């Protein structure tokens, strides 16, 4: 069975969950694969990101999120509140801080040595609950999505902006 792999990258923002519509990029990978019938899997490369499908909503909040995205964030915030201090979650513990501080690229995770940049226990929990991958149909060499459905990569980690990636794997004939 032929398998075709590629990566989709996007920039995320600091200060809030960042939702990125990657539907067009995934559709382009499917078309480039040359696979006519099969499936495409979209997998987050990050433990604080989710991949899911939802209707594209045409109404936006002042922060630029669609109403469905804002409602999802609000809903998750009631169950998994944002980590704002040392007492919100057990994670990250002192052993984790010491480990990250020992990494050769520690400054990219702890800019200026600021341990608060690892206050993202909520992002890890949200990614676990929502999920890190989705599977979609490929038919006639095209990504099959119904009507207004879109594929979103969401970065729940609001500690800093960064580049996030999703692997796109097309399998079939």
Coordinates of C-alpha atoms in Angstrom, one line a residue:
X1 CA 0.0 0.0 0.0
X2 CA 1.5 3.4 -1.0
X3 CA 2.1 5.8 1.9
X4 CA 2.9 9.5 1.4
X5 CA 4.1 11.8 4.2
X6 CA 4.5 15.5 4.6
X7 CA 4.4 18.2 7.3
X8 CA 2.2 21.2 7.8
X9 CA 3.6 24.1 9.8
X10 CA 2.0 27.2 11.3
X11 CA 2.7 30.0 13.7
X12 CA 0.9 30.3 17.0
X13 CA 0.3 33.3 19.3
X14 CA 1.1 33.9 23.0
X15 CA -1.6 34.7 25.5
X16 CA -4.4 32.5 24.3
X17 CA -5.1 29.2 22.6
X18 CA -4.4 29.5 18.9
X19 CA -6.7 27.8 16.4
X20 CA -5.3 27.4 12.9
X21 CA -7.4 26.1 10.0
X22 CA -5.1 23.7 8.1
X23 CA -7.7 22.2 5.8
X24 CA -6.2 23.7 2.6
X25 CA -2.7 22.5 3.5
X26 CA -4.0 19.0 4.2
X27 CA -6.0 18.9 1.0
X28 CA -2.8 20.0 -0.9
X29 CA -0.8 17.1 0.6
X30 CA -3.6 14.7 -0.3
X31 CA -3.5 15.9 -3.9
X32 CA 0.3 15.8 -4.0
X33 CA 0.3 12.2 -2.8
X34 CA -1.2 10.9 -6.0
X35 CA -3.3 8.5 -3.8
X36 CA -6.9 8.2 -5.2
X37 CA -8.7 6.1 -2.6
X38 CA -7.7 5.8 1.1
X39 CA -7.3 7.8 4.3
X40 CA -5.3 10.7 5.5
X41 CA -4.2 11.0 9.1
X42 CA -3.3 14.4 10.6
X43 CA -1.2 14.1 13.7
X44 CA 0.1 16.8 16.0
X45 CA 3.8 16.8 16.7
X46 CA 3.3 18.5 20.0
X47 CA 1.9 17.4 23.4
X48 CA 0.1 20.7 24.0
X49 CA -1.6 20.7 20.6
X50 CA -4.8 19.1 19.3
X51 CA -6.1 18.2 15.8
X52 CA -9.9 18.1 15.3
X53 CA -12.6 18.7 12.8
X54 CA -15.3 21.3 13.4
X55 CA -17.6 23.4 11.3
X56 CA -16.1 26.7 10.1
X57 CA -18.0 29.4 11.9
X58 CA -18.5 32.7 10.2
X59 CA -18.8 34.8 13.4
X60 CA -15.7 36.1 15.2
X61 CA -14.9 37.4 18.7
X62 CA -12.8 40.6 19.0
X63 CA -9.8 38.3 19.7
X64 CA -10.2 36.8 16.2
X65 CA -11.6 33.4 17.3
X66 CA -14.7 32.0 15.7
X67 CA -17.6 31.6 18.1
X68 CA -17.3 27.8 18.2
X69 CA -13.6 28.2 19.0
X70 CA -14.3 30.7 21.8
X71 CA -17.1 28.4 23.1
X72 CA -14.7 25.4 23.1
X73 CA -12.1 27.4 25.0
X74 CA -14.6 28.6 27.5
X75 CA -16.0 25.1 28.0
X76 CA -12.5 23.6 28.6
X77 CA -11.6 26.5 30.9
X78 CA -14.4 25.5 33.2
X79 CA -13.1 21.9 33.4
X80 CA -9.4 22.6 33.0
X81 CA -8.6 26.2 34.2
X82 CA -5.6 28.0 32.9
X83 CA -2.4 27.5 35.0
X84 CA -1.7 30.9 36.5
X85 CA 0.5 30.0 39.4
X86 CA 2.5 27.2 41.2
X87 CA -0.6 25.9 42.9
X88 CA -2.9 25.3 39.9
X89 CA -1.5 21.9 39.0
X90 CA 1.1 19.5 40.2
X91 CA 2.8 19.8 36.8
X92 CA 5.5 20.9 36.3
X93 CA 7.4 19.7 39.3
X94 CA 10.9 20.5 40.4
X95 CA 12.4 17.5 38.8
X96 CA 10.9 18.5 35.4
X97 CA 12.3 22.1 35.8
X98 CA 15.7 20.7 36.5
X99 CA 15.6 18.4 33.5
X100 CA 14.5 21.2 31.1
X101 CA 17.2 23.5 32.5
X102 CA 19.8 20.8 31.7
X103 CA 18.8 20.7 28.0
X104 CA 21.3 22.3 25.5
X105 CA 18.4 24.5 24.1
X106 CA 16.9 25.3 27.5
X107 CA 16.6 29.0 26.7
X108 CA 14.0 28.2 24.0
X109 CA 11.8 26.6 26.6
X110 CA 12.7 29.0 29.5
X111 CA 13.4 32.4 28.0
X112 CA 15.5 34.3 30.5
X113 CA 15.4 31.3 32.8
X114 CA 11.7 32.1 33.5
X115 CA 10.2 28.9 35.0
X116 CA 6.7 30.3 34.5
X117 CA 7.1 29.5 30.8
X118 CA 6.5 25.9 31.7
X119 CA 3.2 26.7 33.4
X120 CA 1.3 24.8 30.7
X121 CA -0.3 21.9 32.6
X122 CA -3.7 23.1 31.3
X123 CA -2.4 22.8 27.7
X124 CA -1.2 19.3 28.2
X125 CA -4.5 18.2 29.8
X126 CA -6.6 20.0 27.1
X127 CA -4.6 18.3 24.3
X128 CA -5.1 14.9 26.0
X129 CA -8.9 15.5 26.3
X130 CA -9.4 16.8 22.7
X131 CA -6.9 14.5 21.1
X132 CA -3.8 14.8 19.0
X133 CA -4.9 13.3 15.7
X134 CA -7.8 12.8 13.2
X135 CA -8.4 10.5 10.3
X136 CA -10.2 11.6 7.1
X137 CA -11.3 9.9 3.9
X138 CA -9.6 10.3 0.6
X139 CA -11.8 9.7 -2.5
X140 CA -11.1 10.5 -6.1
X141 CA -7.7 11.9 -5.1
X142 CA -9.3 14.6 -2.9
X143 CA -9.7 15.2 0.9
X144 CA -13.4 14.5 1.7
X145 CA -14.9 17.0 4.1
X146 CA -18.6 17.7 4.4
X147 CA -19.8 21.3 3.6
X148 CA -18.4 23.6 6.2
X149 CA -16.1 21.1 8.0
X150 CA -12.6 22.3 8.6
X151 CA -9.5 20.7 10.1
X152 CA -8.0 22.7 13.0
X153 CA -4.6 22.5 14.7
X154 CA -5.0 24.2 18.1
X155 CA -2.1 25.1 20.3
X156 CA -3.5 25.2 23.9
X157 CA -0.1 26.5 25.2
X158 CA -0.5 30.2 25.6
X159 CA 2.9 30.8 27.3
X160 CA 4.7 32.0 24.1
X161 CA 4.4 32.1 20.3
X162 CA 6.1 29.5 18.3
X163 CA 6.0 27.3 15.2
X164 CA 3.9 24.2 15.4
X165 CA 3.7 21.2 13.1
X166 CA 1.4 18.4 12.1
X167 CA 2.3 15.3 10.2
X168 CA 0.1 14.4 7.3
X169 CA 0.2 10.8 6.3
X170 CA -1.8 9.7 3.2
X171 CA -2.4 5.9 2.8
X172 CA -4.2 4.1 0.1
X173 CA -4.2 3.2 -3.6

